[in-house]
Coordinates of C-alpha atoms in Angstrom, one line a residue:
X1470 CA -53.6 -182.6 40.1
X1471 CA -56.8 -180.2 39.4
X1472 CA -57.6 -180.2 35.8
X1473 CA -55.7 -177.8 33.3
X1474 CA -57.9 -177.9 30.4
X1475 CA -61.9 -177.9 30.3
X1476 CA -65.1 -175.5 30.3
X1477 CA -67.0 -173.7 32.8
X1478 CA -69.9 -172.1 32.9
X1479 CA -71.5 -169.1 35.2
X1480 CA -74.4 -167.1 34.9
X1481 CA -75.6 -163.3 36.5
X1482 CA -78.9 -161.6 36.3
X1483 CA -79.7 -158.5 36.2
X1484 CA -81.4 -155.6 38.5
X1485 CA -84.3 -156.0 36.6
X1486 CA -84.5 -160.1 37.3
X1487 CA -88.0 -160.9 39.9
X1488 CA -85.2 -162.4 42.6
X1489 CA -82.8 -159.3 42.2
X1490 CA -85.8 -156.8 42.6
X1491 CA -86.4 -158.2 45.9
X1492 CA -82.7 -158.5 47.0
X1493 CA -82.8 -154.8 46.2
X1494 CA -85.6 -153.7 48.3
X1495 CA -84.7 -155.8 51.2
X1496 CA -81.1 -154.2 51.0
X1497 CA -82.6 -150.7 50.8
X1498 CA -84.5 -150.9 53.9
X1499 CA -81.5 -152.3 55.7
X1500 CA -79.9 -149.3 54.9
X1501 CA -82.7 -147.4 56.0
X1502 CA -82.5 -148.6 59.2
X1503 CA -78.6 -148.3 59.9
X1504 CA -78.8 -144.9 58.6
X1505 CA -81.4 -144.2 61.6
X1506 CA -79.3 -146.8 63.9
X1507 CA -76.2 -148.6 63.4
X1508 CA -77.0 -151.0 65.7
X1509 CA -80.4 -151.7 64.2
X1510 CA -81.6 -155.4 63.7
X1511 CA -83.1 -156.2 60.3
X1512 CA -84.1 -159.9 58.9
X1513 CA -85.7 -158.6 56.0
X1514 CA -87.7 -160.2 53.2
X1515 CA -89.4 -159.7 50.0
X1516 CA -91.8 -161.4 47.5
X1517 CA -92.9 -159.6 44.7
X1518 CA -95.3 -160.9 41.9
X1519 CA -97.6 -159.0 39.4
X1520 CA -97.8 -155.6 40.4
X1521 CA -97.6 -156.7 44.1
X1522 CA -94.6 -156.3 47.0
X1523 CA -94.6 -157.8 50.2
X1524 CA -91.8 -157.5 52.7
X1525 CA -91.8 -159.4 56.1
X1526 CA -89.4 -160.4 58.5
X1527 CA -87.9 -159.4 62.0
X1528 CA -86.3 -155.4 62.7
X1529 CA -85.6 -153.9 65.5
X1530 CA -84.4 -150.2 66.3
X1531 CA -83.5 -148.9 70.6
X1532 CA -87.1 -148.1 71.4
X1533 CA -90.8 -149.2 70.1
X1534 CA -91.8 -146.2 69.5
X1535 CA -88.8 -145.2 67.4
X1536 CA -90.0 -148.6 65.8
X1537 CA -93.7 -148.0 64.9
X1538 CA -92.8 -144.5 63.7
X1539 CA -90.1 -145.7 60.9
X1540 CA -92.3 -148.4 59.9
X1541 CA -94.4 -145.8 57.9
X1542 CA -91.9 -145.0 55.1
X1543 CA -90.9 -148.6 54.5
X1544 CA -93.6 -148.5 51.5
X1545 CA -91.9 -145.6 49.8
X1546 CA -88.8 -147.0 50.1
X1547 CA -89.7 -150.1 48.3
X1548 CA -91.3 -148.4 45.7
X1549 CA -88.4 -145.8 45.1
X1550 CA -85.9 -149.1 44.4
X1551 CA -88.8 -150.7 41.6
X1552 CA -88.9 -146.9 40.0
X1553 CA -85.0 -146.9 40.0
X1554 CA -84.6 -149.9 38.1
X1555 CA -87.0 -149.1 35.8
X1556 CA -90.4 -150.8 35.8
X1557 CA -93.5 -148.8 34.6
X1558 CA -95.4 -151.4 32.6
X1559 CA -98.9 -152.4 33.3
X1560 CA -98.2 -156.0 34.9
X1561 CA -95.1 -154.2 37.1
X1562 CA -95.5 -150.1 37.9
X1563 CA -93.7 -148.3 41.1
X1564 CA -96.8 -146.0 41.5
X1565 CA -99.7 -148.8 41.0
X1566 CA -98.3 -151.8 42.8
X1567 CA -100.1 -152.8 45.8
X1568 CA -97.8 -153.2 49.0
X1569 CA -97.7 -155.1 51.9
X1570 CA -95.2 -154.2 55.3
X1571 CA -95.4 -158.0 57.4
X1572 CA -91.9 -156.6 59.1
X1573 CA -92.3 -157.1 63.1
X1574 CA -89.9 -156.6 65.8
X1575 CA -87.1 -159.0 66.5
X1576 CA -87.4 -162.5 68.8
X1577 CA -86.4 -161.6 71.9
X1578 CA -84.7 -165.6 71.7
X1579 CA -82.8 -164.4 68.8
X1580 CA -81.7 -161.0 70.3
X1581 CA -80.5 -162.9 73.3
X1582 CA -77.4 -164.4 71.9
X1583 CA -76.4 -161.6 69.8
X1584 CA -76.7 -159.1 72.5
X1585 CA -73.7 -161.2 74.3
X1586 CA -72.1 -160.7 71.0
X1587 CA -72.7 -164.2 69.5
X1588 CA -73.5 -165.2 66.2
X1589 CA -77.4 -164.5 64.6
X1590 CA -77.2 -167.8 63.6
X1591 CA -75.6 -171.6 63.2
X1592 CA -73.8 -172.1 59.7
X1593 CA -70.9 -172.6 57.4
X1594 CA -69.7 -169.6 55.4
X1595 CA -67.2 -169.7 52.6
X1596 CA -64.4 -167.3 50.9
X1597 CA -63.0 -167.7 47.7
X1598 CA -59.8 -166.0 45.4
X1599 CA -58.4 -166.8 42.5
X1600 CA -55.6 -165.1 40.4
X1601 CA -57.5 -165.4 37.1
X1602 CA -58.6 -162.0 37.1
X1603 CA -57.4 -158.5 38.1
X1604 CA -60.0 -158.4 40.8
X1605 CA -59.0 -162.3 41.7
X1606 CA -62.5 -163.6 41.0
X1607 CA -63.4 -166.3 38.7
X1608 CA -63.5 -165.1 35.3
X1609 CA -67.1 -166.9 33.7
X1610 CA -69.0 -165.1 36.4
X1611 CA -66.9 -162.0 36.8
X1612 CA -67.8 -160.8 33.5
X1613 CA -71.3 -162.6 33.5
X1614 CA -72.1 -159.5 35.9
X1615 CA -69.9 -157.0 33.7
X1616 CA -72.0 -157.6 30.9
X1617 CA -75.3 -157.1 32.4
X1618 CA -73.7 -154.0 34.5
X1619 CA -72.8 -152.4 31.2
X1620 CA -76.5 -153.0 29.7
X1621 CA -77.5 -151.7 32.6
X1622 CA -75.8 -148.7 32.7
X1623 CA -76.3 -148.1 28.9
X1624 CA -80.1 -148.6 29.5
X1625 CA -80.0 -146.1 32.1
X1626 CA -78.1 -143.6 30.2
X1627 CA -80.8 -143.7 27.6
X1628 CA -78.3 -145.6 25.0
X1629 CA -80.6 -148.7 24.7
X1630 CA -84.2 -147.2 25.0
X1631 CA -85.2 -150.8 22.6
X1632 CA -84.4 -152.6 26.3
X1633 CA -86.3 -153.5 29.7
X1634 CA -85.0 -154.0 33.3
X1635 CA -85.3 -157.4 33.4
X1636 CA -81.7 -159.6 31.8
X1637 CA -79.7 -162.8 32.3
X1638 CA -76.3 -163.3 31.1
X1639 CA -74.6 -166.8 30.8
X1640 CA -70.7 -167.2 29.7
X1641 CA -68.8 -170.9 29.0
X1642 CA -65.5 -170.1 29.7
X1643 CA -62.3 -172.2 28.0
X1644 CA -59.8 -173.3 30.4
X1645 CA -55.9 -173.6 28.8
X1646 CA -53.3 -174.9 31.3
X1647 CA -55.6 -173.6 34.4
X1648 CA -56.2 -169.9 32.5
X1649 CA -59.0 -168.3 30.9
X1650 CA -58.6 -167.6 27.4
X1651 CA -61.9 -167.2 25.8
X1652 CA -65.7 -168.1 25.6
X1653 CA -67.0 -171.1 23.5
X1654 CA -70.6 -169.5 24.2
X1655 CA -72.5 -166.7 25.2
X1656 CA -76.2 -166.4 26.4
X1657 CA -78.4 -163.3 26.9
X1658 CA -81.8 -162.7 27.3
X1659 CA -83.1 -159.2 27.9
X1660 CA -86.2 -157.8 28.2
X1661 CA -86.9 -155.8 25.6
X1662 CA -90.0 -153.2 25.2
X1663 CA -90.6 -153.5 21.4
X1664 CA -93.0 -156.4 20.4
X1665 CA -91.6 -156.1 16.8
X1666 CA -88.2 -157.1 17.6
X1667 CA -86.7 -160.4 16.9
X1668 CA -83.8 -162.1 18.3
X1669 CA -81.4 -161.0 15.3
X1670 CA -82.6 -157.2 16.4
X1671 CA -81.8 -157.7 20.1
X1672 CA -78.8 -158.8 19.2
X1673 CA -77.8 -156.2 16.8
X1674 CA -78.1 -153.8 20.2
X1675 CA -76.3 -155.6 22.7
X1676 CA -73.3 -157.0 21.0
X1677 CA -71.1 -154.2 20.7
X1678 CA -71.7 -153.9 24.4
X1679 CA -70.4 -157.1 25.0
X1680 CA -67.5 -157.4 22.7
X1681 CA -66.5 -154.5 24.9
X1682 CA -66.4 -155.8 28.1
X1683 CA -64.9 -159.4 27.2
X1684 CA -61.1 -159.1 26.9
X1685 CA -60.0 -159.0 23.5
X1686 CA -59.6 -162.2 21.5
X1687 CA -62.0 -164.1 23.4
X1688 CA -64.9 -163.9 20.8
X1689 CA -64.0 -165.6 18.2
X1690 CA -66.0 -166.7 15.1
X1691 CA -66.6 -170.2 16.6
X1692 CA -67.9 -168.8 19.3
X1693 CA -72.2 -169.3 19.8
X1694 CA -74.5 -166.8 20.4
X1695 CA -77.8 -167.6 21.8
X1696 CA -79.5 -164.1 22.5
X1697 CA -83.1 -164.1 23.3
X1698 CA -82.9 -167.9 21.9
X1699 CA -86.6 -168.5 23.1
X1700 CA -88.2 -165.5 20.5
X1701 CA -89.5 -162.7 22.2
X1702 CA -89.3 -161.6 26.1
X1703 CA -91.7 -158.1 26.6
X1704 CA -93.6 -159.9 30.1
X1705 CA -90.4 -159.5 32.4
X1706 CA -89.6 -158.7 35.9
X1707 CA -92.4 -160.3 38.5
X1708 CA -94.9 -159.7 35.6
X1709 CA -93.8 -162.7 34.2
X1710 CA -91.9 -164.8 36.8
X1711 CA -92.3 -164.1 40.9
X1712 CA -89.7 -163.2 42.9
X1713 CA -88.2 -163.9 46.3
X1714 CA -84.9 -162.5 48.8
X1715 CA -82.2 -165.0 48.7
X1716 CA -82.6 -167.1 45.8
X1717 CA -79.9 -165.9 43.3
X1718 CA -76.6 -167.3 46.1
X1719 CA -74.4 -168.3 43.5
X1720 CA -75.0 -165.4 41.0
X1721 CA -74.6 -163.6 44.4
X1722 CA -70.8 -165.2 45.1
X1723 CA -68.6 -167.1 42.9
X1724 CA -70.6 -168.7 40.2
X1725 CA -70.2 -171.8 41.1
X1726 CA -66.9 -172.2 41.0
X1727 CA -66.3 -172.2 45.1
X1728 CA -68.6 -173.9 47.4
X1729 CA -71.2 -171.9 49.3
X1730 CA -72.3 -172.6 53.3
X1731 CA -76.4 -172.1 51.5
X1732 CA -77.0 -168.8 53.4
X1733 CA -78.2 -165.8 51.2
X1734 CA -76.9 -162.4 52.3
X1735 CA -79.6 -159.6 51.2
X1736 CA -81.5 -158.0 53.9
X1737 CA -79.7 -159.1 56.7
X1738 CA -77.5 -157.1 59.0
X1739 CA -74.1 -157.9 59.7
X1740 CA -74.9 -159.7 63.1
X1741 CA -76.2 -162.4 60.6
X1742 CA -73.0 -164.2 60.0
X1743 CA -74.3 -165.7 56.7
X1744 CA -73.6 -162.0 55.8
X1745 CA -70.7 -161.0 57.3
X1746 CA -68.5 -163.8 58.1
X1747 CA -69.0 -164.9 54.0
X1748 CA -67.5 -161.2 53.5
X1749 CA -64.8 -161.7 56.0
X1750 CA -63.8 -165.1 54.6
X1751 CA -63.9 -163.5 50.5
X1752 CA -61.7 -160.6 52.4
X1753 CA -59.4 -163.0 53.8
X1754 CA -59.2 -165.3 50.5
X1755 CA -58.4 -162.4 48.7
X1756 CA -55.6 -161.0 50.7
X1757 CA -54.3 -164.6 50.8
X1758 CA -54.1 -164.6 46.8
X1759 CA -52.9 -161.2 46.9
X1760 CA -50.2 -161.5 49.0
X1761 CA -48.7 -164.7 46.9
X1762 CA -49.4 -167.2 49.2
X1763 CA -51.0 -169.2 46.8
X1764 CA -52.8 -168.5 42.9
X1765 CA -56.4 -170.3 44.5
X1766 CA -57.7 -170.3 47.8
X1767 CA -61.2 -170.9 49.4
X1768 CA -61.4 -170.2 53.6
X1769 CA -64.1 -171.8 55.6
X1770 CA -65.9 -170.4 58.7
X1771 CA -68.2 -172.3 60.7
X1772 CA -70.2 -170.3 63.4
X1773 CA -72.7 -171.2 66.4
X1774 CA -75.8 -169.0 67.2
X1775 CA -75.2 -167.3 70.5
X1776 CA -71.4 -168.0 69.9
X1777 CA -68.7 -165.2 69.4
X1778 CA -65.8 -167.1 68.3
X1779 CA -65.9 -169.4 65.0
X1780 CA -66.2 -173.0 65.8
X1781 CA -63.5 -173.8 63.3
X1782 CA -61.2 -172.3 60.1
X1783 CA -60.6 -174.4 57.2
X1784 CA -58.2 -173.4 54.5
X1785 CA -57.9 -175.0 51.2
X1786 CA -55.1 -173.6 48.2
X1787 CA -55.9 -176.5 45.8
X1788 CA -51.9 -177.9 45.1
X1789 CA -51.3 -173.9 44.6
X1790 CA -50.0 -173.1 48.1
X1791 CA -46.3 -171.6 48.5
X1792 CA -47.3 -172.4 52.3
X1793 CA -49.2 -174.9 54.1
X1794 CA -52.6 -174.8 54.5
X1795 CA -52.1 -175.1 58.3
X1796 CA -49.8 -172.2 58.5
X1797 CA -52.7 -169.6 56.6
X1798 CA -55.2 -171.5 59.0
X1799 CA -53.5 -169.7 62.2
X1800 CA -52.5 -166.7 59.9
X1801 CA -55.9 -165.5 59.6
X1802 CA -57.0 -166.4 63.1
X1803 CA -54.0 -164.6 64.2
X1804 CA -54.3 -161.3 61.7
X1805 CA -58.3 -160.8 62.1
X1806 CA -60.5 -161.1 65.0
X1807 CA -63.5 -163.4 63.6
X1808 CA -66.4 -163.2 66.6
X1809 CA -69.2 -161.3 64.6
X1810 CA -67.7 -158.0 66.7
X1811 CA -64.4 -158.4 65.4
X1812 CA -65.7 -159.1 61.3
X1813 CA -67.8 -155.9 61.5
X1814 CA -65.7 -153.5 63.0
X1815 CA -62.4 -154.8 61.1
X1816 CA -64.9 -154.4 58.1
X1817 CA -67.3 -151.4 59.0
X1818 CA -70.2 -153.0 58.4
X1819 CA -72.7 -151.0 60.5
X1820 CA -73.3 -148.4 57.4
X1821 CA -75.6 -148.0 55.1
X1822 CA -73.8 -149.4 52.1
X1823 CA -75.7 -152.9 51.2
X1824 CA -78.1 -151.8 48.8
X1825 CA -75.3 -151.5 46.2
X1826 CA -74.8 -155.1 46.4
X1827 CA -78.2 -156.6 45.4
X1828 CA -76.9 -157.1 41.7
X1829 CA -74.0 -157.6 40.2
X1830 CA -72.2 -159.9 43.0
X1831 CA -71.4 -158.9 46.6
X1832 CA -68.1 -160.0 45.3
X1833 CA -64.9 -158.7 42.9
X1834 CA -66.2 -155.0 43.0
X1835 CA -63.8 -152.2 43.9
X1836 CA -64.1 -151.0 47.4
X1837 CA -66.0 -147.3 47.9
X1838 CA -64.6 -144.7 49.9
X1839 CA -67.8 -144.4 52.0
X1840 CA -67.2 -148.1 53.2
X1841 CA -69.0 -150.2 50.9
X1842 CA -67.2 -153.3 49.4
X1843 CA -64.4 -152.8 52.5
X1844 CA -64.4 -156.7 52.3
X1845 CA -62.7 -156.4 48.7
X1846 CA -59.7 -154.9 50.1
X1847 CA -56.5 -156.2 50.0
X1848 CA -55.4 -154.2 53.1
X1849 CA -53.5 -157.4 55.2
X1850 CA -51.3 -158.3 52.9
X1851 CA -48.3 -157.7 54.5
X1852 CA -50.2 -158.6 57.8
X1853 CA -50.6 -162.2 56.6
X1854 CA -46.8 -162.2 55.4
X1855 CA -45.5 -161.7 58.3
X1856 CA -47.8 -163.5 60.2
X1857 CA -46.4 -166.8 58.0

């Protein structure tokens, strides 16, 4: 029987962090693409370090020409996502940075297998629900990302001027008879652009943001707070730390609390399973939960490059099942069409709408009515029901 009473821990980062800068930017000129082509190709990535950006990585749009021309305004782009987040420091400035465009058109090997409607590439993608939360995501990292969200969107609105882009949240969640009921801990460091402040000051801004995004009774006075425990943080974003695509997966998904194939998502279109079929496997956990077929469940897809349909489905519901794994294994093959085709037109994925997901998790977000975060809808419910 799975354990009823212990800790766990998650951590998000914010838009600001090196990594998430660089998710950002490589989302952004995804979208750029697909808004010119909705069939475009794009593998992209980025490395950004003091007040330099370099993208690289394998595009392709119908024609070369088309190509070559849309190359040119892959600079601006880049530079519009840094002054959106908010850099204009010396070590880290939209206008001064230096930028390099390595992007180059796609492997005709690669396109091969996709072009028949395969897979982009080998791997092993994973889903997760749970019924701890309203948006049935785990709870430590759930509102890991609603803090930082908040501080973000306080920052913007000129509420915390004191604060910088760059911000990492971490939450120890207590576990009573398998349910979250509060936080033993809570870690925060955030960038903050006077040199004068001390941790007690930094605190003294963000707290009342916090108490109002954890649910009420969670904080209590045993509860440690460790806010900017290393003194002061002015040097943030790639100033202070480099950045790279890909490297924040489990702030990305579920925290740790679900496993995770090892494939990032940002900057990759949704021929590139590790993309789409770990949205189409969250989408199908999630209507699982929702439609009471069990209170926890992770889905597994396994994928072949050049190869349409998934090499296997694995479902697991953790003792929580009111059916048989078995029985939601052949449910979801039956109820959604998982060759890459299939995920991204059940999904709509050929739209702009991935540079939203760079921070905060790809995950537990409320679906837009342009498309973006269709894989958070709990539309087969009663599909799945009657399928079982």
């Amino acid at each position: 029987m799975a354990r009823q009473n212990y800790l766990f821990t998650s951590e998000s980062v914010s838009e600001g962090h090196p990594d998430k800068i660089c998710d950002r930017i490589s989302d952004a000129i995804l979208d750029a693409f697909l808004a010119e082509e909705e069939m475009a190709r794009v593998a992209c990535e980025t490395f950004a370090t003091t007040n330099r950006v370099v993208v690289g990585g394998e595009v392709g749009l119908s024609t070369r020409d088309k190509l070559d021309g849309f190359m040119g305004g892959v600079e601006a782009i880049a530079r519009d996502c840094v002054k959106h987040i908010g850099y204009e420091q010396d070590g880290f400035h939209w206008q001064d940075l230096s930028f390099e465009n390595h992007l180059h058109a796609q492997s005709a090997h690669i396109a091969q297998g996709v072009d028949k409607d395969g897979a982009g590439d080998q791997g092993i993608m994973f889903g997760y629900a749970v019924d701890e939360t309203p948006e049935l995501m785990p709870a430590p990292i759930q509102y890991s990302h609603a803090i930082l969200r908040n501080l973000a969107e306080a920052r913007h609105a000129g509420e915390t001027p004191q604060l910088g882009p760059d911000a990492k949240s971490q939450l120890s969640v207590t576990y009573r008879n398998g349910k979250p009921v509060g936080v033993t801990s809570i870690v925060l460091s955030t960038q903050h652009l006077d040199e004068s402040m001390s941790s007690d000051d930094v605190r003294a801004v963000v707290e009342p943001y916090i108490r109002k995004t954890l649910p009420d009774g969670w904080i209590t006075n045993e509860t440690e707070w460790h806010v900017n425990p290393t003194g002061a943080f002015v040097i943030g974003g790639p100033d202070g730390d480099a950045g790279l695509t890909g490297r924040k997966i489990i702030v990305d998904t579920y925290g740790g609390a679900a496993p995770h194939g090892g494939g990032a998502f940002s900057g990759k279109d949704p021929t590139k399973v590790d993309r789409s079929a770990a949205y189409a496997a969250r989408y199908l956990a999630k209507n699982v939960v929702a439609a009471g077929m069990a209170k926890r469940c992770t889905i597994q897809l396994s994928y072949a490059i050049g190869v349409a349909k998934p090499l296997s489905i694995y479902a697991d519901t953790y003792g929580t099942g009111e059916v048989h794994e078995s029985q939601i294994e052949k449910a979801v093959a039956d109820c959604m069409d998982l060759t890459p085709r299939g995920i991204i037109e059940h999904l709509g994925l050929r739209k702009p709408i991935y540079q939203r997901t760079a921070a905060y998790g790809h995950f537990g977000r409320a679906p837009d009515a342009d498309g973006g975060f269709s894989w958070e809808k709990t539309d087969l419910v009663e599909t799945l029901k009657k399928a079982v």
